[in-house]
Amino acid sequence: MQNGPLRIEDFVAQTDGVNLSDLPPAAQERLNDKLADLTGGSDGSGISQRDTDGILVSKDLDGREGFETIADALAGQNLQNAGDQTGSPPDSDAAILVEPGTYDDGPLQIETTGLTLLSREGPGETTVESRVTVSADDVTVAGLSVSPPDPGDAQGADEAIRVDSSADDVTITDNVVEDFARNTGTEFTGVDGINIFGGDGTDAVENVTVRGNIIRQLQNTGNEETDYPGGAAGISLQGNVRNPTVENNTIEQIGEEVTNFGFGIVVRGTGNNDQTPTEVTIENNDIDSVLSDPDSATVGVGIGIGLKPGGASDVTFAGNDISNTEFLFEDKTATVDLGSFVEDNTVDRGALVEDGDFEGVPGGAPERNVISDSIQFALNFATTGSTVEVVPGTYDDEKTFNGVNGLQIGSQDAGTDPESAPLADISIVGINGRPNIPGWVQILDPGVTFEGFEVTDEVNGYGLAAFEPDVTVRDVTISDVTNGLFVPSAADVLIENCTVENYSFYGAVVSGRGSFGGATPTISNTIFNGASGGGAVGVGVVETEATLQGNEITGNEFEGEDGAGVGMFSGAAATVQENVIANNDDGIFVAGGASASDVAATSNDIVDNRVGVANETATAVNANGNWWGDQGGPSGTNEEPNQGPVTADSWSTQSGPDWNTNGGSTSAGATGFSIASTETTRTAESWGGPMPPAEPDRAE
Amino acid sequence: MNRRQVLATMGALGGGGAVVTGTGAFTSVEANRDVSVQVADDTDALLRMAAAGEGNDEYVTTNGGELGINLTSSNPTDAGGQGVNANATTVIADLFEIQNQGTQEIDVEVTPLSFIDTGSGNTLVVLVVPQTGFPSVTLGVGDTETYSLLVDSFSGGGNLQISDTITVTGEAI
């Protein structure tokens, strides 16, 4: 008989067909609260005549019939307060109810079919300091805190809760497995919180449910003189296991950064047979902080599967929340669709590598699909020409260069040694939103596509710098930088649909200086918002040709009059078409050393600048067909007329995108006369603004 | 042996509302889920079953001589309540009582004392909570045991139903 308030466990123990695992923990908690109100009694003595109809285990029997240890209850020995009876093993379907206390009974082996091992007041009050092994069908283990001692090299002592011997229909629910550490021993062995072990190749462990448990603080350092003797796993499904369900568990702090490798949940084989788990359901688990020793060659993995070929299709993942692990997911069969995985589960961030090259990497699978916590780390396994998709998140611990976080795509030597460009033709693409890199990005291999990101810091003065041909930067926002983009004069370089804002100097520098030149990079449909950060020049072009098309370049000023929307400097020429160039000091500035005859600035909106076009050269710049903000043509709504030789014989009588050349030329045609070029005779003011900065150093 | 029938159902979900727990009357606001608990006729004169008369009698019905406990829309309260709230624990304290009207001391046991229905992540739980003895109680001649009802719907409820039978056993010691 017991006193005290009733708990939901009492009702479960009394009712056939009802399991504690049927009740969500939150519902259990509030039911227990209400039961305490109803049955606690004003003096706390609670309900009387309370016989839970189970086998009682208590550290304080106080005259009641029962056992003082769980081991005695399982063996049916040393029964207390029962007269002449000394006890007998529990019958099938019996319930052992464990009262609060710490039980250090040695390994517990459950071999009774249908047995329920249940704590009376939950894992917060009931600790088992030994391993619990279930070897019989229909067993339930619920509500215990399990913290076995350091297993060292002891065989079979390295799992806190284990289901084996082909046991079927076992439920492990609402337990806490914690503070399980292996800090001695020299053998290669693992530490598992809950292990479902199908060691018999002919008789599977079937229909096991692992639900609502908390597994935390597992580590495996082994003896400190031994390097990396093994790993740690929160929940491990191994070998011949059929139809297991792992759901609603919380798994955290696995590996604790001192362990060779770790898994939150792992589905894998055994050395006993060639079977791997089938019909596996892994749903609604919360996995956080699975981290290996940073000095080890292996990592922490949120969910990992290592199955025989074809086995991955037998695993269902849904509703899991995974965060702060080195690999959020690892598929050694390289068959799981990672895009579907991130749609069906929640990850705090992740770079998706499919068919990654893991040749020579520990783990035995040369090709894997992984979701990496780090883009930079993922690139180690990406293959030439592949696509790495990246989900939204903040990628703030990528590569550090000059003390600043950033992403290095490719090799420093790519330009001189193509063999050193393993990331050639790779695409890195943000999906399902825009991942944020609070740092710099450098593209050092050719053929790279970088798409769909936010870049919000810089190194060596630039937010994003490319150095090789065939690079595409698309749909990227670059902000909070001195200079936004470094665009090399290299073949087939394209910047499109980007936004550059909060820059204090140049939005972009297109450069043919140094080792670059001879190509015509293109910047299209990109916004350069100089006003947002005090930018001086939207796009600066130097020693190269460039195509600027469809861009919106606004608000670039420097000390009141020496900024420019587009600045063309020594050796520069450009086709500037279909842009909106507004509210800058100079809309377009052509320096004395530029190749003005090769500048075509046509079909743009050039409005509301201090000067529309300022040309320092003696050669006229072709500026026909632009909308100047007024049907009267130059200088329209710009504060001052164009400066230097600027040809604007015709102009558009409306703004883009429907530019025309009806202004000027139309009236000439009507009269049958040709009018002279409207070259301005006003000398361009000397450029007092900043010159384009040099290209940044490559990240090392 | 006296057979009693317990039926609990949960209908469609609705908006939130207030829940009054603990002793006293229960008032439901805008609840449109139903929990029905019915107790069938008891022909054994040794045991009397009746509403406890502690303010929750509205949930206890008599139909054809059978005592019933009905929390459904078919038995709305005077204030209009027609069921329990979703995602809440509803306590109906001191709902009904069992009295030993026999001539000797007996053990009274009600089984089962809990009912659970689950589906699509929702659960509906009904607990029959005795006041003084668990799971059984010894009643002297004329003694009474009072039972409360505890109903929990989690998380949003859903079209859950519990339809089952309980058995009340009165056995002379």
mmCIF file of N, CA and C in Angstrom, chain A residues 60 150 159 183 187 230 276 368 422 487 544 596:
data_model
loop_
_atom_site.group_PDB
_atom_site.id
_atom_site.type_symbol
_atom_site.label_atom_id
_atom_site.label_comp_id
_atom_site.label_asym_id
_atom_site.label_seq_id
_atom_site.Cartn_x
_atom_site.Cartn_y
_atom_site.Cartn_z
ATOM 1 N N ASP A 60 12.397 2.639 0.338
ATOM 2 C CA ASP A 60 11.782 2.832 1.650
ATOM 3 C C ASP A 60 10.454 2.071 1.688
ATOM 4 N N ASP A 150 31.067 4.223 -16.293
ATOM 5 C CA ASP A 150 32.063 4.147 -17.356
ATOM 6 C C ASP A 150 32.271 2.683 -17.740
ATOM 7 N N GLU A 159 26.218 0.306 -23.664
ATOM 8 C CA GLU A 159 24.907 0.809 -24.077
ATOM 9 C C GLU A 159 24.043 0.979 -22.829
ATOM 10 N N ASN A 183 35.481 7.112 -20.341
ATOM 11 C CA ASN A 183 36.742 7.850 -20.252
ATOM 12 C C ASN A 183 37.917 6.940 -19.916
ATOM 13 N N GLU A 187 40.138 -0.037 -26.198
ATOM 14 C CA GLU A 187 39.617 -0.712 -27.387
ATOM 15 C C GLU A 187 38.717 0.228 -28.185
ATOM 16 N N GLY A 230 36.583 5.445 -30.309
ATOM 17 C CA GLY A 230 35.240 5.114 -30.802
ATOM 18 C C GLY A 230 34.357 6.337 -30.761
ATOM 19 N N THR A 276 20.591 -5.150 -42.466
ATOM 20 C CA THR A 276 20.471 -3.782 -41.963
ATOM 21 C C THR A 276 18.985 -3.506 -41.726
ATOM 22 N N ARG A 368 28.765 9.501 -50.747
ATOM 23 C CA ARG A 368 27.732 9.737 -49.741
ATOM 24 C C ARG A 368 26.919 10.983 -50.104
ATOM 25 N N PRO A 422 39.444 21.729 -58.110
ATOM 26 C CA PRO A 422 38.438 20.661 -57.992
ATOM 27 C C PRO A 422 37.015 21.188 -57.978
ATOM 28 N N VAL A 487 35.038 42.221 -60.032
ATOM 29 C CA VAL A 487 34.670 41.458 -61.228
ATOM 30 C C VAL A 487 35.882 41.446 -62.152
ATOM 31 N N THR A 544 39.532 47.507 -69.110
ATOM 32 C CA THR A 544 38.779 46.411 -69.737
ATOM 33 C C THR A 544 37.518 46.953 -70.376
ATOM 34 N N ALA A 596 37.014 56.366 -75.020
ATOM 35 C CA ALA A 596 35.672 56.930 -75.152
ATOM 36 C C ALA A 596 34.988 56.508 -76.441
#
